[in-house]
Structures are given as structure tokens and as C-alpha cells.
mmCIF file of C-alpha atoms in Angstrom:
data_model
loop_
_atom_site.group_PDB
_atom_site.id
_atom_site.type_symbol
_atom_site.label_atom_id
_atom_site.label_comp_id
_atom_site.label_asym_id
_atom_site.label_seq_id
_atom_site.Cartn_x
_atom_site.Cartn_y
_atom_site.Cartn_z
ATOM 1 C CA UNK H 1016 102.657 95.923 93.738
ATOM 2 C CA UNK H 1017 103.151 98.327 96.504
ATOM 3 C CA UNK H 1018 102.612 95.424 99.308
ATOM 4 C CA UNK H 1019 105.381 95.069 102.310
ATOM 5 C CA UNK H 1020 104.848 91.542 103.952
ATOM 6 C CA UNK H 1021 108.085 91.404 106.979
ATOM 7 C CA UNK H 1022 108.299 89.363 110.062
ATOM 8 C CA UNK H 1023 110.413 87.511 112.385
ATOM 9 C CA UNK H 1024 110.997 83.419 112.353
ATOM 10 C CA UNK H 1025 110.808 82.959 116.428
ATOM 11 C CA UNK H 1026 112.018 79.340 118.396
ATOM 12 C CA UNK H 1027 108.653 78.390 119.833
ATOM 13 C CA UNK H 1028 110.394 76.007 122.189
ATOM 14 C CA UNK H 1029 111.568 77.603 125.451
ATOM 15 C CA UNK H 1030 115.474 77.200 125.550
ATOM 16 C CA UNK H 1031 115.996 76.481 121.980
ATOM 17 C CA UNK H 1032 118.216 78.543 120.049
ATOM 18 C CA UNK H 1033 117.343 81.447 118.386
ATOM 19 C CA UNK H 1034 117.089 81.450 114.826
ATOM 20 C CA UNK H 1035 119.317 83.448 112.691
ATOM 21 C CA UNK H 1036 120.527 84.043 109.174
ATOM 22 C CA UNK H 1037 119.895 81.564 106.474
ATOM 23 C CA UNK H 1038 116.372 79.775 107.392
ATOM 24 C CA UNK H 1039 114.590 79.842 104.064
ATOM 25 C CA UNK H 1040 111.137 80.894 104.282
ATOM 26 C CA UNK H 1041 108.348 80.334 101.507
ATOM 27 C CA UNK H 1042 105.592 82.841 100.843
ATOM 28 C CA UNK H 1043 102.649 81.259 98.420
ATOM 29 C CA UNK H 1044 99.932 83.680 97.231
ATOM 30 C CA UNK H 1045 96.758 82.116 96.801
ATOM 31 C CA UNK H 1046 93.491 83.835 95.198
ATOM 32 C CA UNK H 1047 90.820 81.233 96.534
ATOM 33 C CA UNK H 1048 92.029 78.186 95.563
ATOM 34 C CA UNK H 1049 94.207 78.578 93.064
ATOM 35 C CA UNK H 1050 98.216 78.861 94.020
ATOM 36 C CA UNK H 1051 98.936 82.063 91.636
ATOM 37 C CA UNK H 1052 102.784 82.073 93.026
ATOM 38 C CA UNK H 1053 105.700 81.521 95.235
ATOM 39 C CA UNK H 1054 108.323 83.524 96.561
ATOM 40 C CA UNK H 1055 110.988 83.060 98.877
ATOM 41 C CA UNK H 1056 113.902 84.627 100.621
ATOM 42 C CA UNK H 1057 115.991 83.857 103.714
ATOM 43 C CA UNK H 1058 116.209 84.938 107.190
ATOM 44 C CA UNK H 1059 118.842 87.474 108.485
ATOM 45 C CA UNK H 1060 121.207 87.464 111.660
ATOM 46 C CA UNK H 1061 118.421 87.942 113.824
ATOM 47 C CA UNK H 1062 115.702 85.606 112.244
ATOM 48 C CA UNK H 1063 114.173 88.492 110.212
ATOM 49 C CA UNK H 1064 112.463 88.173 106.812
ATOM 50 C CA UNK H 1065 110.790 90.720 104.089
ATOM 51 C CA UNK H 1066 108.818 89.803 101.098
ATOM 52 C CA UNK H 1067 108.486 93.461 99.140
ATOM 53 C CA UNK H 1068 106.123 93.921 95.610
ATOM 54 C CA UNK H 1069 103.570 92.234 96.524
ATOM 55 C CA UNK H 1070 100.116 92.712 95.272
ATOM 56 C CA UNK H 1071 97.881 94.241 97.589
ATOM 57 C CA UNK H 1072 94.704 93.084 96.416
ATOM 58 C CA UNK H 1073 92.195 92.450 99.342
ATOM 59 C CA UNK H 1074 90.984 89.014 97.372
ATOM 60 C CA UNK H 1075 94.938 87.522 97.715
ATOM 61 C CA UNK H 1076 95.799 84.835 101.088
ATOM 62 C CA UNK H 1077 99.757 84.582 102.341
ATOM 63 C CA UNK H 1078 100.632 81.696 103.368
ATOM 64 C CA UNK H 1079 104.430 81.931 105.492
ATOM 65 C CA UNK H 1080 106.011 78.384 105.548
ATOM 66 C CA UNK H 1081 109.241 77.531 106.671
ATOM 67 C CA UNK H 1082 111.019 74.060 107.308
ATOM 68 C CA UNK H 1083 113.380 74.189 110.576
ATOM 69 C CA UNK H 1084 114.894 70.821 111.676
ATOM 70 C CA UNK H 1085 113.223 69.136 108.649
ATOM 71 C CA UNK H 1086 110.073 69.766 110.425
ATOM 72 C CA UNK H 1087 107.639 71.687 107.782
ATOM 73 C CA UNK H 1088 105.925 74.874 109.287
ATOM 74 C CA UNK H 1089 103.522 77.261 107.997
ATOM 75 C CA UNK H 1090 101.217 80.659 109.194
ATOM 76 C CA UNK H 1091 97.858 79.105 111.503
ATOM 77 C CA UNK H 1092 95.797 81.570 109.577
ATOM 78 C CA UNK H 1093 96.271 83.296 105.934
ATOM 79 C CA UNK H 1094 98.113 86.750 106.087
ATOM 80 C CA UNK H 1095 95.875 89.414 103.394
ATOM 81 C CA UNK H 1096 95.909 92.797 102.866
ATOM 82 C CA UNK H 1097 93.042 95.133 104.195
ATOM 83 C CA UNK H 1098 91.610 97.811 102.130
ATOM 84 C CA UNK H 1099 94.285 100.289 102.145
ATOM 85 C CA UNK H 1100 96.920 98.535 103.822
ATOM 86 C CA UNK H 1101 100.486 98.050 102.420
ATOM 87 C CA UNK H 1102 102.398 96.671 105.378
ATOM 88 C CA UNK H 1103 101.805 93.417 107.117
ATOM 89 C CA UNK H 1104 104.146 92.299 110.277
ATOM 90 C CA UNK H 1105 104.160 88.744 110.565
ATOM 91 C CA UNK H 1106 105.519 86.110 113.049
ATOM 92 C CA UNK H 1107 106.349 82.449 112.025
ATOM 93 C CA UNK H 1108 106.724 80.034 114.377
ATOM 94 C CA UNK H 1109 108.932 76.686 114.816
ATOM 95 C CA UNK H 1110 109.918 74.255 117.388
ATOM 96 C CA UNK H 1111 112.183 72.267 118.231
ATOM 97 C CA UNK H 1112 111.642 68.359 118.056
ATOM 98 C CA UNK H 1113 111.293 65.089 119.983
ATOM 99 C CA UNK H 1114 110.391 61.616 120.057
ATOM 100 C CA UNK H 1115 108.377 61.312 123.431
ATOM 101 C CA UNK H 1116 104.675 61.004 122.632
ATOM 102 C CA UNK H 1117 103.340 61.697 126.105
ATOM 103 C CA UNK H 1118 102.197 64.992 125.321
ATOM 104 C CA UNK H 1119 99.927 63.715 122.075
ATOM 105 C CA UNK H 1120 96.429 63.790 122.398
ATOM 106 C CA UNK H 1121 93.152 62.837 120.512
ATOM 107 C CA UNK H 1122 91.224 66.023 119.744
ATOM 108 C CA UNK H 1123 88.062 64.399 118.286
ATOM 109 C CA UNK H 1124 86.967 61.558 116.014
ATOM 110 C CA UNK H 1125 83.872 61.826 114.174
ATOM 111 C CA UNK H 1126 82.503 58.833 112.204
ATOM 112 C CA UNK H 1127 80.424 58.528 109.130
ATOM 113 C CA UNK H 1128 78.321 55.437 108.480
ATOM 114 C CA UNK H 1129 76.775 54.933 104.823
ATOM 115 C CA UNK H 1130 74.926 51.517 104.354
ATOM 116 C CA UNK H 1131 74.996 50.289 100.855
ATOM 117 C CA UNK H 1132 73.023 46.976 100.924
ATOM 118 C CA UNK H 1133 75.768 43.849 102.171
ATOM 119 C CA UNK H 1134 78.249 46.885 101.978
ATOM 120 C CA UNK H 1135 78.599 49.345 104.881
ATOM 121 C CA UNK H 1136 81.134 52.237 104.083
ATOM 122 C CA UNK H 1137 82.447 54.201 106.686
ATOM 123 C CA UNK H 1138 84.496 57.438 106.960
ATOM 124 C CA UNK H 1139 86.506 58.930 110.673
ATOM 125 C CA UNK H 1140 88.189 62.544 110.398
ATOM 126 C CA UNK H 1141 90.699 62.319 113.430
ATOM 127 C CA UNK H 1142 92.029 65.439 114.733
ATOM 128 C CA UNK H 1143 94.869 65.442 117.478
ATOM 129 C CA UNK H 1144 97.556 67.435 118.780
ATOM 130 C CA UNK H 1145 100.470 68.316 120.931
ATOM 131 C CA UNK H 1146 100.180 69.741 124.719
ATOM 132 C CA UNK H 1147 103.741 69.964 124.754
ATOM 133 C CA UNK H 1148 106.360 72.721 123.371
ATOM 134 C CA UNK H 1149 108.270 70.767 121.142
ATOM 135 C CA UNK H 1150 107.306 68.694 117.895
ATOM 136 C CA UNK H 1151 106.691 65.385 117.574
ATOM 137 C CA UNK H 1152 108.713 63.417 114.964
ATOM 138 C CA UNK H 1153 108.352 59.742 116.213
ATOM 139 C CA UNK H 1154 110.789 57.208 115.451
ATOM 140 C CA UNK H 1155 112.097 55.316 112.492
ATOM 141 C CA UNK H 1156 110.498 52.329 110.767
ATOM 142 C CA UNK H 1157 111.801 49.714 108.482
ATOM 143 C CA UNK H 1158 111.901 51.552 105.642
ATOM 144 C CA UNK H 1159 113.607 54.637 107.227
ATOM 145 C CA UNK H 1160 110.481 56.931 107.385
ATOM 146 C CA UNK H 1161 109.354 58.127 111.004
ATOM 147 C CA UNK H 1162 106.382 56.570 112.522
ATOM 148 C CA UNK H 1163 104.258 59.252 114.436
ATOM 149 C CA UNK H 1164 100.762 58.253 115.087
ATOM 150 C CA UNK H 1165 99.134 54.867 114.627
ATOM 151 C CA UNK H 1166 95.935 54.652 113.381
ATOM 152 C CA UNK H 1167 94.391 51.405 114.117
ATOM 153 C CA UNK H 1168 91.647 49.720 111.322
ATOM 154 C CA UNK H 1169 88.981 47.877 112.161
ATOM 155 C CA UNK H 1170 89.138 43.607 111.265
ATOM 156 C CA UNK H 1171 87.693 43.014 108.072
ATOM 157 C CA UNK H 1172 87.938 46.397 106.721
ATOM 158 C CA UNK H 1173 88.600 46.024 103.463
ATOM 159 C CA UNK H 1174 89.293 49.313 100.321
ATOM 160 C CA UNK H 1175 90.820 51.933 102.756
ATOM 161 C CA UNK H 1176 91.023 55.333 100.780
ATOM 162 C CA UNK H 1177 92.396 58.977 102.168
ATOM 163 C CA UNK H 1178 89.980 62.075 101.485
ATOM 164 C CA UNK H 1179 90.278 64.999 99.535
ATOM 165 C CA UNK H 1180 93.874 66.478 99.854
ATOM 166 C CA UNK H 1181 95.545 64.070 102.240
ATOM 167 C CA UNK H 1182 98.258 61.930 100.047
ATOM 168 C CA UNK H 1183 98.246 58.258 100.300
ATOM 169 C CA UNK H 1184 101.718 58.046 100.519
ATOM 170 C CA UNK H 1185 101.952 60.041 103.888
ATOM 171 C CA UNK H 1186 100.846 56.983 105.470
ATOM 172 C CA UNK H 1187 102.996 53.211 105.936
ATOM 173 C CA UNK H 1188 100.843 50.288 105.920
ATOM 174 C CA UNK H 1189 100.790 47.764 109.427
ATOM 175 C CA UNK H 1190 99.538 45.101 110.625
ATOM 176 C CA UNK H 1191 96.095 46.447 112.294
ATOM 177 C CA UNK H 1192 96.232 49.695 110.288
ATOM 178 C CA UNK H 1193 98.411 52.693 109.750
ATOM 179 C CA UNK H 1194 101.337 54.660 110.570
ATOM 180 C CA UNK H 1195 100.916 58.447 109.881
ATOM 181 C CA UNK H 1196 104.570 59.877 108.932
ATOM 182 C CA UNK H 1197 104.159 63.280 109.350
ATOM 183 C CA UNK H 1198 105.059 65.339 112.225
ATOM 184 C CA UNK H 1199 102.439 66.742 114.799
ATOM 185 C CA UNK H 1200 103.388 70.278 115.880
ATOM 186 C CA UNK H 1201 102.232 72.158 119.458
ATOM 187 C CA UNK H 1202 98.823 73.198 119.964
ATOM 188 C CA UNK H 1203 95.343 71.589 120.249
ATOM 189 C CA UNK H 1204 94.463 70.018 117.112
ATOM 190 C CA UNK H 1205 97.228 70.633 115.079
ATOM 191 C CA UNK H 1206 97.115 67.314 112.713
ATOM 192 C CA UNK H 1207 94.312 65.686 110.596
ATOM 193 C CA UNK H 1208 93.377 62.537 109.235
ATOM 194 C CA UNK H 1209 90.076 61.930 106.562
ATOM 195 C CA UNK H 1210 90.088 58.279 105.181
ATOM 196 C CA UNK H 1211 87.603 55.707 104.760
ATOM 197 C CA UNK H 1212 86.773 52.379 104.387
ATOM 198 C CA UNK H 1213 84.127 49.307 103.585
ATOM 199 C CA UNK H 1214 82.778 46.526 105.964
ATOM 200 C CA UNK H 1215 80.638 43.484 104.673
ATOM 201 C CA UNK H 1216 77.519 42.923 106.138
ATOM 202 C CA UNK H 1217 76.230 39.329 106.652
ATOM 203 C CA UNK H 1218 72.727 40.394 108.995
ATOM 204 C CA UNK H 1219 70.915 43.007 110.237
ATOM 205 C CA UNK H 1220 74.143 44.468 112.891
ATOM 206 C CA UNK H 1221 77.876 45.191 112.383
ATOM 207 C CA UNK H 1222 79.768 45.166 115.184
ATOM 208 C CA UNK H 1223 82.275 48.306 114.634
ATOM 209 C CA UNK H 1224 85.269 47.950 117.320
ATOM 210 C CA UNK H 1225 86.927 51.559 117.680
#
């Protein structure tokens, strides 16, 4: 293809180095759903990247992803070429991290209640974020793996799944519920969690405890 996709990997966090040559950066190229490949290059002295060939096909999404301090980053929105177009300037951006969760906030929770006779399933999509300028990475458990956000279950719950997409092993079991172990990046709602779980019912009202 005749398609130019270039852009700069930029330090998000004021007073953090800038980045320079050697950052890998990913580029996948997806045609709806469907991952139909994967390049990647590296970043020069000044942070710069260029992904040349590519097909400019108006029906094709870019995603830009990059891992900087073992912190996984990737583009808000899909990069795609317009009608025409052969050149797309592109900015990536990472931060650096911490451990202080002041700055994380609860976005919105939205709950799902399905009654299934003496069984009452129930579903919560959590979204929160990060006010502050600099990634949140938690602290280590037991087992070595950070601990970011806690999300607590209610008693009794009982056949906790994930949703669609969201691994089951991204998550460390506690007493009281879960740990999330990934990361939560700046910006409003910037992380996501879809599970759900089952209550027994033994009358006409549950008491649900959030």
C-alpha cells in the first residue's frame, strides 16, 4: 500500500523525561473485528516513529500501542485512512507511574438485576479513572502481582464470572471480593470492569449491600 502512518511517542507526565530512541511501538490493523496484522518498529532519538506500506483502505482501524515503564498504552480512538488520504500524523501518549491512589475515582456503576425464580443474577460495569498525571500501578500482593483497585462482592454472592473480553486472570481473588491488576492510566474513565454474579433468594426481597 501507499499508506504513511508517523508520529511522535510524547511523556504525558509533566517533568518526566522525554522519550527517545528504542521504545517499541505496535501498530495492529483491524478490519471490524478481525485483527488482519501487526507491525512494529521502534522510536528514534527524539521519540519519533513511521509505519510506511500500509493499506489505505477507508474500511481498515490503527490501533498505536506502546508499553513504557511496563505500563501498556495504546491510541484513545482508532487511526483510519480518509478517502484519498495517504498520510496520517499521530501522537501516542505515556506516563509516568505511581502508587498513590488519591487521584482514582469512580466514574459510574451501573447494575443489572435478572430474577430467575430462588436465583437472582446480577451484573455491575464499573468505569473509573485517574485525575492525576501519572499512572496508577498499585502495590504488590502475595503473589508478586500489583494490586490496583479493589472491587468489593456482595456476602453470599456465589458464581462470579467476567464479561465478554475482560480475562479472568486479570483479577486476584480476596477476602470480600477482588483485586483488579491492571494499571489505570490519566483521564476520566480510563478503566473498565463487566462481571457478574448470583444471589439466592429465600422471600419476596434481597437485600443488595453496594
Amino acid at each position: 500500500g501507499s499508506g504513511v502512518l508517523q508520529g511522535t511517542v510524547v511523556n504525558g507526565t509533566p517533568g518526566g523525561p522525554e522519550i527517545g530512541a528504542g521504545l517499541a511501538v505496535t501498530l495492529r490493523v483491524l478490519e471490524g473485528t478481525v485483527e488482519v496484522q501487526v507491525l512494529e518498529t521502534e522510536t528514534d532519538a527524539g521519540g519519533s516513529f513511521r509505519f510506511e506500506g500500509l493499506d489505505t483502505d477507508p474500511a481498515l482501524d490503527y490501533w498505536l500501542e506502546a508499553v513504557y515503564l511496563e505500563v501498556p498504552t495504546s491510541s484513545l480512538e482508532p487511526y483510519g485512512f480518509d478517502e484519498g488520504q495517504e498520510r496520517i500524523d499521530a501522537t501516542l501518549t505515556v506516563y509516568e507511574t505511581t502508587s498513590d491512589d488519591s487521584d482514582l475515582r469512580v466514574g459510574s456503576v451501573h447494575i443489572i438485576a435478572e430474577s430467575f425464580g430462588e436465583v437472582l443474577r446480577l451484573s455491575e460495569i464499573h468505569f473509573y479513572g485517574n485525575g492525576g498525571d501519572q499512572a496508577y500501578v498499585g502495590s504488590p500482593g502475595e503473589d508478586g502481582r500489583p494490586r490496583t483497585v479493589f472491587i468489593p462482592l456482595p456476602e453470599g454472592a456465589m458464581g462470579v464470572a467476567m464479561g465478554e473480553g475482560i480475562p479472568a486472570e486479570r483479577f486476584a481473588e480476596a477476602d470480600g471480593g477482588l483485586w483488579d491488576t491492571e494499571p489505570v492510566p490519566p483521564g476520566g474513565q480510563t478503566a473498565l470492569v463487566f462481571f457478574s454474579y448470583h444471589l439466592l433468594v429465600a422471600g419476596d426481597t434481597v437485600a443488595l449491600d453496594r
